[in-house]
XYZ file of C-alpha atoms in Angstrom:
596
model
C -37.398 4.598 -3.303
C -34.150 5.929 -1.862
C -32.646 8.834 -2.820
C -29.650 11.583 -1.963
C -26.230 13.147 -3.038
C -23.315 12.946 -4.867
C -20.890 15.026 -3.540
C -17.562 13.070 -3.942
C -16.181 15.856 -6.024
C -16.952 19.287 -7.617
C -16.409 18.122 -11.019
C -17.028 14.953 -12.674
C -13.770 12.772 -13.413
C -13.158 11.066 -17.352
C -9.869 8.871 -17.231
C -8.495 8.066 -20.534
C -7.130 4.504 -20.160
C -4.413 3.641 -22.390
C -2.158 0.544 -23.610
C 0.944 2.507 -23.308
C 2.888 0.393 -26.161
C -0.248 0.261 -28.668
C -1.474 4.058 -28.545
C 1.040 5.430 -30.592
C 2.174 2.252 -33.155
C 1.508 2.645 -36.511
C 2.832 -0.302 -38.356
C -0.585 -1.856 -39.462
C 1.325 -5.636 -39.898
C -0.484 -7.593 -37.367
C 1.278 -11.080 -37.604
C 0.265 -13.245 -35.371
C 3.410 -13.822 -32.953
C 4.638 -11.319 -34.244
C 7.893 -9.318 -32.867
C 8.880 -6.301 -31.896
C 10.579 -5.371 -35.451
C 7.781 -7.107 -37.232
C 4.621 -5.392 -36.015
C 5.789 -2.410 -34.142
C 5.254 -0.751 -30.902
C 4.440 2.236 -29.480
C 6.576 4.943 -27.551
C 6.439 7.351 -24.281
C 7.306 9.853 -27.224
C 4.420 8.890 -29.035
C 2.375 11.098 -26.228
C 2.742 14.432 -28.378
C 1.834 17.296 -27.129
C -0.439 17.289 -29.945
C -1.850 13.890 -29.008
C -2.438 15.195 -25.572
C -4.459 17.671 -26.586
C -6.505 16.211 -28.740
C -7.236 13.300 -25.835
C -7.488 16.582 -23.488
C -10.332 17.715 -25.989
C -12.222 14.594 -25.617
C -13.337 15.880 -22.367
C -10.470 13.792 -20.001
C -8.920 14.930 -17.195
C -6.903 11.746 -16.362
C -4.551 9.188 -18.638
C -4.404 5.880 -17.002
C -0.865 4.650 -18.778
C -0.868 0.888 -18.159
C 2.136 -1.140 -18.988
C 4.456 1.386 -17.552
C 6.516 -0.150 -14.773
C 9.202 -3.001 -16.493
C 7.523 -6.299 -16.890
C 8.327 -9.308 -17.865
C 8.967 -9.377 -22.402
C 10.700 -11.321 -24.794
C 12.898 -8.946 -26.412
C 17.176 -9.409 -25.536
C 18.081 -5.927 -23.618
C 21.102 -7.569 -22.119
C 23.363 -4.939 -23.543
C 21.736 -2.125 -20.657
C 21.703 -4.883 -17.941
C 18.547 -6.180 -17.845
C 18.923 -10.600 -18.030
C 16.853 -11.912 -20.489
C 12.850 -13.399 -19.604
C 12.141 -17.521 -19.922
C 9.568 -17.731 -22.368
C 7.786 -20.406 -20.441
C 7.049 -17.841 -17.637
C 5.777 -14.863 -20.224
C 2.648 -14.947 -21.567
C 2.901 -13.633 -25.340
C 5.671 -11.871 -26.797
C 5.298 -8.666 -25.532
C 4.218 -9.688 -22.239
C 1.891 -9.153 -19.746
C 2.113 -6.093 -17.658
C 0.651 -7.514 -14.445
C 4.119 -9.615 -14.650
C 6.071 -6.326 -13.257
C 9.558 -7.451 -13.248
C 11.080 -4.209 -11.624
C 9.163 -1.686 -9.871
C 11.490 1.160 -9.796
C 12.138 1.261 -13.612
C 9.826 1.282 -16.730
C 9.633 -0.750 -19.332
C 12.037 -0.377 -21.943
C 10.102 -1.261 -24.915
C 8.577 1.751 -24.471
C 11.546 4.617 -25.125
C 13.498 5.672 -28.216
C 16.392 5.061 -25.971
C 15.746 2.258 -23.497
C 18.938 3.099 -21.004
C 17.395 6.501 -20.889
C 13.667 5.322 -20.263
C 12.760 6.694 -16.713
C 13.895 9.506 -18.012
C 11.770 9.432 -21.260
C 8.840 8.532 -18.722
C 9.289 11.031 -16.755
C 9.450 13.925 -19.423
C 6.167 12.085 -20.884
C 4.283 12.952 -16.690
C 5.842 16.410 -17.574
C 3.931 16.374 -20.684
C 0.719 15.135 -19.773
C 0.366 18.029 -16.926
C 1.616 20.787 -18.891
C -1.787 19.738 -21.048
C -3.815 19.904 -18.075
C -4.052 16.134 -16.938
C -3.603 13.902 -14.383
C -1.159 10.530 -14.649
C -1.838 6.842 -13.153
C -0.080 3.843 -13.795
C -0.754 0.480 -12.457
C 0.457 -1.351 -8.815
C 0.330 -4.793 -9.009
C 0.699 -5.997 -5.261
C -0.843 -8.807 -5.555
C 1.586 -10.694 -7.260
C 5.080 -10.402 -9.240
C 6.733 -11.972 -12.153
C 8.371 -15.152 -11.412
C 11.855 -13.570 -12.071
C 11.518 -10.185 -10.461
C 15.003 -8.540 -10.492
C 15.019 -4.944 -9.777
C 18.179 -3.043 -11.550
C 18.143 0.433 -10.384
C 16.728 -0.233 -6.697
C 17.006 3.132 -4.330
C 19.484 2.688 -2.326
C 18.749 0.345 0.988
C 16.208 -0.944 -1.364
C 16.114 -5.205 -1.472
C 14.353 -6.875 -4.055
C 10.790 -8.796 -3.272
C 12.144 -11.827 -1.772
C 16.265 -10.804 -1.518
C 15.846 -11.784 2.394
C 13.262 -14.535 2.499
C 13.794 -18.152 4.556
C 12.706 -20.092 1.835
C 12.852 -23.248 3.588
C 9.414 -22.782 5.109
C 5.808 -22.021 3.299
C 5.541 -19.261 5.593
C 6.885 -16.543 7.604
C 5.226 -12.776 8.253
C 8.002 -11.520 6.440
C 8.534 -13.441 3.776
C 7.322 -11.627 0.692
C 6.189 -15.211 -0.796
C 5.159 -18.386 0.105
C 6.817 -21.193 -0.859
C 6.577 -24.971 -1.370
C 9.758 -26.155 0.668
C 11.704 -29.088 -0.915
C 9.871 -29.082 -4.300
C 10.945 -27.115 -8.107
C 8.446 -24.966 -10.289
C 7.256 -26.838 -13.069
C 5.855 -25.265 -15.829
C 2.010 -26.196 -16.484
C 0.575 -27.868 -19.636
C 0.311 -24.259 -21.683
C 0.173 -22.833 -25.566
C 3.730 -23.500 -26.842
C 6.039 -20.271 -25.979
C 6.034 -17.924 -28.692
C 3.411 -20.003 -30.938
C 6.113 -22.961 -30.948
C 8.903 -20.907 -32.344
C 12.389 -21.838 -31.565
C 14.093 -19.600 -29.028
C 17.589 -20.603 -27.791
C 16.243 -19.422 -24.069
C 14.071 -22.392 -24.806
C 16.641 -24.867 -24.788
C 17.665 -24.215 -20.819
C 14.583 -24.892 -18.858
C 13.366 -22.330 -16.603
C 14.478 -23.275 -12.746
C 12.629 -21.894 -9.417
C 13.469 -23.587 -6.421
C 11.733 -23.635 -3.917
C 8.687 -23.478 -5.976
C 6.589 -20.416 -4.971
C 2.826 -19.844 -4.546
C 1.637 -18.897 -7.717
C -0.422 -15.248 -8.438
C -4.147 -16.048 -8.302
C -3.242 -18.805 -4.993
C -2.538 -21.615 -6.217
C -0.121 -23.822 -3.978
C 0.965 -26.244 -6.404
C 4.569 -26.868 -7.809
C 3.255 -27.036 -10.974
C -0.122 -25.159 -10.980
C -3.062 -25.236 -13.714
C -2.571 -24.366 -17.284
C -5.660 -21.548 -16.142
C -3.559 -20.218 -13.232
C -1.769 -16.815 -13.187
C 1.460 -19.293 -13.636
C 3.768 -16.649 -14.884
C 3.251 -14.881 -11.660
C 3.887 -15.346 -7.830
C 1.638 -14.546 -4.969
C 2.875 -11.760 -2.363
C 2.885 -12.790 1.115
C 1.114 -10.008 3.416
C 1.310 -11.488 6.534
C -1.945 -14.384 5.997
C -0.881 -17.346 7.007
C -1.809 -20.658 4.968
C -4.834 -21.501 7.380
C -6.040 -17.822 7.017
C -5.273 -16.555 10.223
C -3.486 -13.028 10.060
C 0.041 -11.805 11.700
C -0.938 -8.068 11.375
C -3.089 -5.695 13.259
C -7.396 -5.211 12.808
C -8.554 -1.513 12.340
C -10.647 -0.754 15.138
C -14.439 -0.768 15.193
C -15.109 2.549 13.913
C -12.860 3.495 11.325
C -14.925 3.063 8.179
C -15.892 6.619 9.325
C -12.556 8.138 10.048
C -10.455 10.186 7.616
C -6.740 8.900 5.666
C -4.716 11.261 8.379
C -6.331 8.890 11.117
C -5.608 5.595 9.033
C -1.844 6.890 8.573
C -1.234 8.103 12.424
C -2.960 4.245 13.279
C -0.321 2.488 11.549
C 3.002 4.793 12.956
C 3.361 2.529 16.007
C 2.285 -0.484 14.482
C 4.482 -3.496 13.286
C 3.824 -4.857 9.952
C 5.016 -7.350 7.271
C 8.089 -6.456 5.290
C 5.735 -6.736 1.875
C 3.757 -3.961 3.441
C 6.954 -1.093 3.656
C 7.564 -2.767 -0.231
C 4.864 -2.068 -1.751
C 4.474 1.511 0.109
C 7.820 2.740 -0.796
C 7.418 1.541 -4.316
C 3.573 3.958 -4.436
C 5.419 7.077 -2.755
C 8.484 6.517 -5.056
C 6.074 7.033 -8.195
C 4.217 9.583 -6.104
C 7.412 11.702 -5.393
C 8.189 11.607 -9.373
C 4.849 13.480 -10.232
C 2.400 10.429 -10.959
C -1.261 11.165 -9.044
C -2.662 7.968 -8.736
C -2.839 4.209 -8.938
C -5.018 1.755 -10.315
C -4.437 -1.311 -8.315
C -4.965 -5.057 -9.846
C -6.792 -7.140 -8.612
C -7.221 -5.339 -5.163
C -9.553 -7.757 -3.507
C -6.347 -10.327 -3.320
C -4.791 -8.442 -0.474
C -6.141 -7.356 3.031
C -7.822 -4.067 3.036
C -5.679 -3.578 6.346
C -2.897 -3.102 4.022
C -4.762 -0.412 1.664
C -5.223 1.948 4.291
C -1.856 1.715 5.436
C -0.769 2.328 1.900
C -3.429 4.443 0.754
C -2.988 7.061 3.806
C 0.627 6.995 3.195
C -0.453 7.976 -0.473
C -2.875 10.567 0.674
C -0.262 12.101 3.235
C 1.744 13.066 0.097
C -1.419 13.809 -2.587
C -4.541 14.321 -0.532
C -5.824 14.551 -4.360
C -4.604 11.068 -5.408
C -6.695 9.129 -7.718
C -6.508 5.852 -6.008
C -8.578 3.217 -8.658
C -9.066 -0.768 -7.536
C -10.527 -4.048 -9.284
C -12.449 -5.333 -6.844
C -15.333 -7.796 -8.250
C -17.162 -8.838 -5.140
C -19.882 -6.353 -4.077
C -19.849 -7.551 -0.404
C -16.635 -6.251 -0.371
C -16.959 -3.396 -1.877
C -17.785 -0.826 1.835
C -14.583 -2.832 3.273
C -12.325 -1.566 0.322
C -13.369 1.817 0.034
C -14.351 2.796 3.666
C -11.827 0.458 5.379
C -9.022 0.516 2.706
C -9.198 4.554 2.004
C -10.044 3.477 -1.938
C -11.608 6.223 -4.267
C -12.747 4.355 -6.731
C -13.404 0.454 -7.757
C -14.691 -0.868 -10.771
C -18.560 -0.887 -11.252
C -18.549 -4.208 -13.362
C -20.355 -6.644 -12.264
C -23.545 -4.053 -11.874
C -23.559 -1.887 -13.890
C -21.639 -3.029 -16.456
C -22.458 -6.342 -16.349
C -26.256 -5.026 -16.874
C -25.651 -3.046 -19.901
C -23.855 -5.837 -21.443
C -27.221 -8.077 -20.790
C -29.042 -5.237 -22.043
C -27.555 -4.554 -25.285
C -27.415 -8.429 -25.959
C -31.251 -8.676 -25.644
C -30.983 -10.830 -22.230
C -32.077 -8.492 -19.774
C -34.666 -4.869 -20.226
C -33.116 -1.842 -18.663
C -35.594 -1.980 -15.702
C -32.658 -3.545 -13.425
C -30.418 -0.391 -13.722
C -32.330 1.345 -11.173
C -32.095 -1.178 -8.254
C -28.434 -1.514 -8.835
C -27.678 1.781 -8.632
C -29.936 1.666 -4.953
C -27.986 -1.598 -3.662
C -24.950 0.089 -4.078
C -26.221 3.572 -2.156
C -23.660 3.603 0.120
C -21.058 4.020 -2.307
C -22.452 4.556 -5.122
C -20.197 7.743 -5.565
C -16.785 5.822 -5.898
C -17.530 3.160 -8.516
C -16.198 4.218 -11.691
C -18.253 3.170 -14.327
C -16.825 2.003 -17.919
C -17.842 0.037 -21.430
C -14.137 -1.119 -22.664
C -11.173 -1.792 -20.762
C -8.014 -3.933 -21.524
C -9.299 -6.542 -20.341
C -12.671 -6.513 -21.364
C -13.934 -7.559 -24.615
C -14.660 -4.472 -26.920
C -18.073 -3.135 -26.986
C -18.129 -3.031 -30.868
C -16.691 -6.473 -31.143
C -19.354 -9.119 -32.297
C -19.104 -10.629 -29.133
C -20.223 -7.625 -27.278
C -22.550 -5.241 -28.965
C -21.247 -5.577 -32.606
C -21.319 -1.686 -33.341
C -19.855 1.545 -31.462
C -23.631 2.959 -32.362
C -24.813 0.315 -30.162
C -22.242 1.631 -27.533
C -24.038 4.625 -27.314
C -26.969 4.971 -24.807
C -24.604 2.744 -22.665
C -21.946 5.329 -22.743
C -24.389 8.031 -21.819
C -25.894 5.734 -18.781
C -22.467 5.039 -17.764
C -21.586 9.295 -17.945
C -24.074 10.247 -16.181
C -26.389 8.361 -13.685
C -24.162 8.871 -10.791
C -21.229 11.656 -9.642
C -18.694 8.265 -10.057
C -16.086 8.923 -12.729
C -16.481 7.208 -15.995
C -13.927 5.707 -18.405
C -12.934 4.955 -21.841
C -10.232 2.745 -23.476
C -8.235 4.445 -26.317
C -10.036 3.050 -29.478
C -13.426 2.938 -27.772
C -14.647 6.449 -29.125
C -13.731 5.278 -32.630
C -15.695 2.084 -32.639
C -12.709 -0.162 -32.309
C -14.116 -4.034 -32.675
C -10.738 -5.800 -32.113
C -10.886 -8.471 -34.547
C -6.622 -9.336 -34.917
C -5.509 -12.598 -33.158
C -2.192 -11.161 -32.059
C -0.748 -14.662 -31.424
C -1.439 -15.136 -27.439
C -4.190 -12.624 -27.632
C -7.323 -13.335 -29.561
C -9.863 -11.552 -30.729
C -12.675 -9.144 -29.368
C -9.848 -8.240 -26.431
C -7.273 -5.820 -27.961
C -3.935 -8.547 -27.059
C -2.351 -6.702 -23.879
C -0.220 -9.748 -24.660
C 1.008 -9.031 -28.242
C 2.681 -6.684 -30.289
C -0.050 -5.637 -32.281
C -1.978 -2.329 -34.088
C -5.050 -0.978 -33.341
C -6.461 -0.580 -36.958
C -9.578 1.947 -36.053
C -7.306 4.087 -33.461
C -4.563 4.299 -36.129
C -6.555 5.996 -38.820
C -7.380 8.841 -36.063
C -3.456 8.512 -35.581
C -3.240 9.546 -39.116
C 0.604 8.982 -39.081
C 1.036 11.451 -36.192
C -0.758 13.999 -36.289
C -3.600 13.176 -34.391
C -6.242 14.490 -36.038
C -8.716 11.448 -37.423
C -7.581 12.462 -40.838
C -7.878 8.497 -42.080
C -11.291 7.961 -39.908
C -14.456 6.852 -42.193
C -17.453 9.048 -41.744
C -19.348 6.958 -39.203
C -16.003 6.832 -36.903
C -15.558 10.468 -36.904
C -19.360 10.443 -36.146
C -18.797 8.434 -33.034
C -15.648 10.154 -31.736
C -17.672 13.423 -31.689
C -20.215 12.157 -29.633
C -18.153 10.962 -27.412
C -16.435 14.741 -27.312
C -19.813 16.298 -26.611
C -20.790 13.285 -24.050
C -17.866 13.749 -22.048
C -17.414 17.529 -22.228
C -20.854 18.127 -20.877
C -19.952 15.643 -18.102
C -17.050 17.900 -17.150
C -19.538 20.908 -16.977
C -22.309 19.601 -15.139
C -23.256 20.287 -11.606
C -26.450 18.267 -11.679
C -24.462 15.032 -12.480
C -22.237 15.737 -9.185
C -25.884 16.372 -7.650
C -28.754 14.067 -6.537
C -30.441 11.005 -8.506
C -34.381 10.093 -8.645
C -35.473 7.321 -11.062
C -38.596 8.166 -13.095
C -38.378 4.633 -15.165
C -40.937 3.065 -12.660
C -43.652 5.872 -12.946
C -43.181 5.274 -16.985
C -42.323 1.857 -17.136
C -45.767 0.467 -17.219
C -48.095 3.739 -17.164
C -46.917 5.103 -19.795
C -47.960 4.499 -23.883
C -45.346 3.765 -26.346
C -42.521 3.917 -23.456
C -41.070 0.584 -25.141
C -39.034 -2.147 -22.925
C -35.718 -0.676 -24.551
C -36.414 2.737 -22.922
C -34.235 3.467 -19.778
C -35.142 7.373 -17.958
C -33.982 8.892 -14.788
C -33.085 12.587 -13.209
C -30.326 13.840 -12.052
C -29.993 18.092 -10.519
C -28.320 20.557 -8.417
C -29.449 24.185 -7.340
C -28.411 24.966 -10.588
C -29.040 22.715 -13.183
C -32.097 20.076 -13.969
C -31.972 17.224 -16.092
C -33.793 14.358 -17.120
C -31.684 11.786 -18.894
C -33.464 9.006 -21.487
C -31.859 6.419 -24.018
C -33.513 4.034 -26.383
C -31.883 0.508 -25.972
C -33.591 -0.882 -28.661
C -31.583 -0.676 -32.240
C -34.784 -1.436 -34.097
C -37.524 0.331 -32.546
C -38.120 4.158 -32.754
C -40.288 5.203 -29.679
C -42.984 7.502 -28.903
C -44.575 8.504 -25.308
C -45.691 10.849 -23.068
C -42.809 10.801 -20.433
C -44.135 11.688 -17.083
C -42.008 13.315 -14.084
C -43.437 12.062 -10.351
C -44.368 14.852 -8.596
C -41.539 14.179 -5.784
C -39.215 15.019 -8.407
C -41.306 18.425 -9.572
C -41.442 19.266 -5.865
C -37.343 19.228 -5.285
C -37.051 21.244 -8.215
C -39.665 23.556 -7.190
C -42.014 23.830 -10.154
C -45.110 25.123 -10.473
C -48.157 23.952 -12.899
C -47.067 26.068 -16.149
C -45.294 25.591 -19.034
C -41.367 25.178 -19.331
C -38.565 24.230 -22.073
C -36.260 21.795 -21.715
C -32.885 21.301 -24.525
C -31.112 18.711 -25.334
C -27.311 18.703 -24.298
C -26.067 16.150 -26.446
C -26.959 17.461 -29.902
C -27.886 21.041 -29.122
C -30.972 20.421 -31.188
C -34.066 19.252 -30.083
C -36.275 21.889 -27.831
C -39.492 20.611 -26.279
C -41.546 21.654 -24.181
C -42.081 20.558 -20.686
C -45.394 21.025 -18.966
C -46.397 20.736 -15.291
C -50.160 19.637 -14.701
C -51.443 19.132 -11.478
C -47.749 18.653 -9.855
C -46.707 16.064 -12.187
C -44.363 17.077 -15.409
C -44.714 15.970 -18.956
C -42.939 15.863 -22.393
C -43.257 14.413 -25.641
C -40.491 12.665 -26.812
C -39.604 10.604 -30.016
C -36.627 8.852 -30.265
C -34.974 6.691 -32.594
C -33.158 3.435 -32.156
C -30.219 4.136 -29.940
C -30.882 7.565 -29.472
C -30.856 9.257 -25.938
C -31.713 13.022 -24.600
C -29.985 14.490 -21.869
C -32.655 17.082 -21.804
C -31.824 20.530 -19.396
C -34.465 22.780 -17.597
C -34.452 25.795 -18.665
């Protein structure tokens, strides 16, 4: 078996991803459709500085804010300037925010005084780094809402699209392609705002020429399953797939962002290119320290490093996140395109899901983390996200307790940074229907409350006050979980699987049972988790003697403690260069047990 090194960072990295307008709303309504007055949303001010510290005590040390730039909504904010959306071309009520409608502002559902939200925005980055964490927001450049219209555009700035020819599909500087001599026409969907009359309705919504659609689609009038409210950014790939921009040379997987950003000073590029990197440095200049990027795999990894060095130029510590899905492309996106991080979904994640659903044994976690070696320290590792369905939904695990040896595989078998989604550490199941949303997904769509997140709201004061006993269980472990994350060296040091030397050696080491070690100079560990949530285990577990010679133990007796609970001290015994230690544990329960 292979093994070797984190060394990515000096600490480990827990982002705290949040639905910017559903953190902080209390109004516990839920109508289906519902609007704005009706169910509520939440507010940049809802970000207390009490809140902060209570999500800084969870063991975070960056808030992923999504929804923040202005998207496309149904709500009438003509009276500050901003024209009103088509509901045809927004998908729920509150909209989706990978529809951005203006990158230079924020959305203005989102402030107590929405002609004064950049400000209210920009107090709230103010906030969240006074408590001693880091901001990202999301870049879509992928694709755009159909009726982009930027309002408060630096000056020189011209809006995605201001200078196109439209009268051809293509040209390099186009920021869209289009479909000359033909008119948008809105697919066969779900009836605009659940088939309520709107008087916006009554005008129908006109784009011509009809443009490319968001996920590629070239029709006029693309599928009802297309990203439909959204149109596809043009970076300089023609139709036939043939490029107008320059290759990195050979070689440069291995060179550093200052040699991506001095390649691209001489080089001429497509207009969407200086777009997109003026909007990243724009947010960069105001104090935000990183991006998670949508679907990232959509666009040329060319154009990441040109942006992404630009990025770095400014913050050499940017936090630069991307959803890329196809693991052949993952070396291109990181090495090439200067990423940090991409999404470990479809191993990882994708595994534990099979895992916890009885359709797969945790055997399989090992090889995945070996087929991803090469990068195996920048893919960020997570249980919920928004668009994920929620681990203790009944479509996923059907408990937060189930969550739980999956959230300590995901903290800690590699130096990657791990996330959670606000609700997660409370057991949040997700069962409203906002209207467009359903659910098992908490709507990004909707205005809608979080029921299980609101009683830790507690009606603003943050302190879990309306929690039942088994969420305030859960939301503790969670605090210890990620806490010891933050203060562990071995889990930003080297990984050796033990789980084939137990796997079928070993008596009473049950098919649910998943074990593995992780160390530094300083610090020894051997991490196990039950799977099962029926069977309570007991074995023997053995440590190969390649692992007891890196950590330089002799045959004698040693301790080892448990970090998660603080509670359980056994003993560890070498014999004949091999380690062993008795361990019982019950259904879901895992041991991140510490040499001492």
């Amino acid at each position: 078996m292979k093994k070797g090194k984190d060394n990515t960072a000096d600490t480990k990295k827990v982002v705290y991803h949040v639905f910017t307008r559903l953190f902080g709303n209390t109004n516990t309504t839920n109508k289906p459709w519902g609007t704005i007055e009706e169910n509520g949303v939440g507010k940049f001010n809802d970000f207390t500085p009490k809140a902060l510290r209570e999500i800084k005590k969870l063991g975070v040390t960056h808030i992923w804010y999504t929804g923040v730039p202005h998207h496309a909504l149904i709500n009438d904010y003509t009276n500050i300037g901003i024209s009103n959306d088509h509901p045809s071309v927004v998908k729920g009520r509150a909209g989706s925010p990978y529809a951005v409608k203006d990158y230079y502002n924020v959305n203005p559902d989102l402030a107590v005084n929405p002609e004064n939200r950049l400000q209210e925005f920009e107090d709230l980055i103010a906030r969240t780094h006074k408590a001693g964490m880091k901001v990202i927001i999301d870049i879509v450049p992928n694709h755009v809402a159909r009726k982009y219209e930027g309002k408060t555009n630096p000056k020189g700035v011209n809006d995605f699209g201001a200078k196109d020819d439209t009268s051809v599909e293509y040209h390099k500087d186009n920021n869209f392609y289009y479909i000359p001599n033909s008119q948008f026409e809105i697919p066969d969907i779900v009836p605009p705002l659940g088939g309520e009359k709107n008087p916006l309705l009554e005008q129908p919504f006109v784009e011509i020429p009809a443009k490319w659609t968001g996920n590629g689609s070239r029709m006029a009038r693309p599928d009802k399953n297309d990203w439909y409210e959204t149109a596809k950014i043009n970076y300089g790939v023609r139709p036939d797939g043939e490029v107008d921009f320059p290759y990195l040379p050979w070689g440069y997987d291995t060179e550093s962002y200052e040699k991506h950003f001095e390649f691209w000073q001489d080089k001429v590029v497509p207009n969407s290119w200086h777009k997109f990197r003026d909007i990243a440095l724009y947010w960069t200049n105001k104090g935000v320290d990183g991006f998670r990027y949508d679907m990232a795999e959509l666009v040329p990894f060319e154009f990441w490093s040109f942006m992404n060095s630009s990025i770095k130029m400014k913050n050499p510590d940017a936090f630069l996140l991307a959803e890329v899905y196809n693991p052949n492309s993952y070396y291109n996106y990181i090495k090439m395109g200067k990423m940090d991080y991409l999404y470990d979904k479809v191993g990882t994640y994708d595994k534990l899901k099979d895992i916890i659903q009885g359709r797969s044994w945790p055997d399989e976690l090992t090889q995945i983390q070996y087929d991803m070696w090469n990068v195996r320290h920048h893919m960020l590792k997570f249980l919920d996200n928004h668009d994920e369905q929620r681990v203790a939904s009944p479509e996923f695990a059907g408990s937060g307790e189930k969550g739980k040896p999956m959230m300590v595989v995901s903290a800690t078998i590699s130096a990657a940074p791990v996330m959670i989604y606000f609700g997660q550490e409370v057991g949040e199941p997700a069962n409203e229907n906002g209207g467009f949303g359903t659910h098992s997904r908490t709507s990004i769509f909707d205005y809608v409350g979080v029921p299980s997140h609101q009683r830790w709201i507690n009606n603003g004061k943050f302190d879990g006050g309306q929690l039942t006993v088994a969420e305030a269980s859960l939301r503790n472990f969670y605090k210890r979980l990620l806490n010891f994350t933050l203060e562990s060296s071995a889990l930003m040091g080297e990984f050796q699987e033990i789980q084939f030397a137990n796997r079928y050696h070993t008596d009473g080491y049950d098919t649910g049972i998943y074990s593995y070690t992780r160390w530094s100079d300083t610090q020894k560990l051997i991490v196990v988790s039950n799977f099962s949530n029926e069977v309570t285990s007991s074995f023997t577990l053995k440590v190969p003697q390649l692992v007891i010679e890196k950590w330089g133990l002799h045959d004698e007796n040693y301790k080892v403690i448990d970090q998660l609970y603080k509670k359980v001290k056994l003993n560890f015994t070498v014999v004949n260069g091999e380690g062993f230690v008795n361990i019982k544990l019950e259904p879901l329960e895992s041991y991140i047990l510490e040499l001492q």
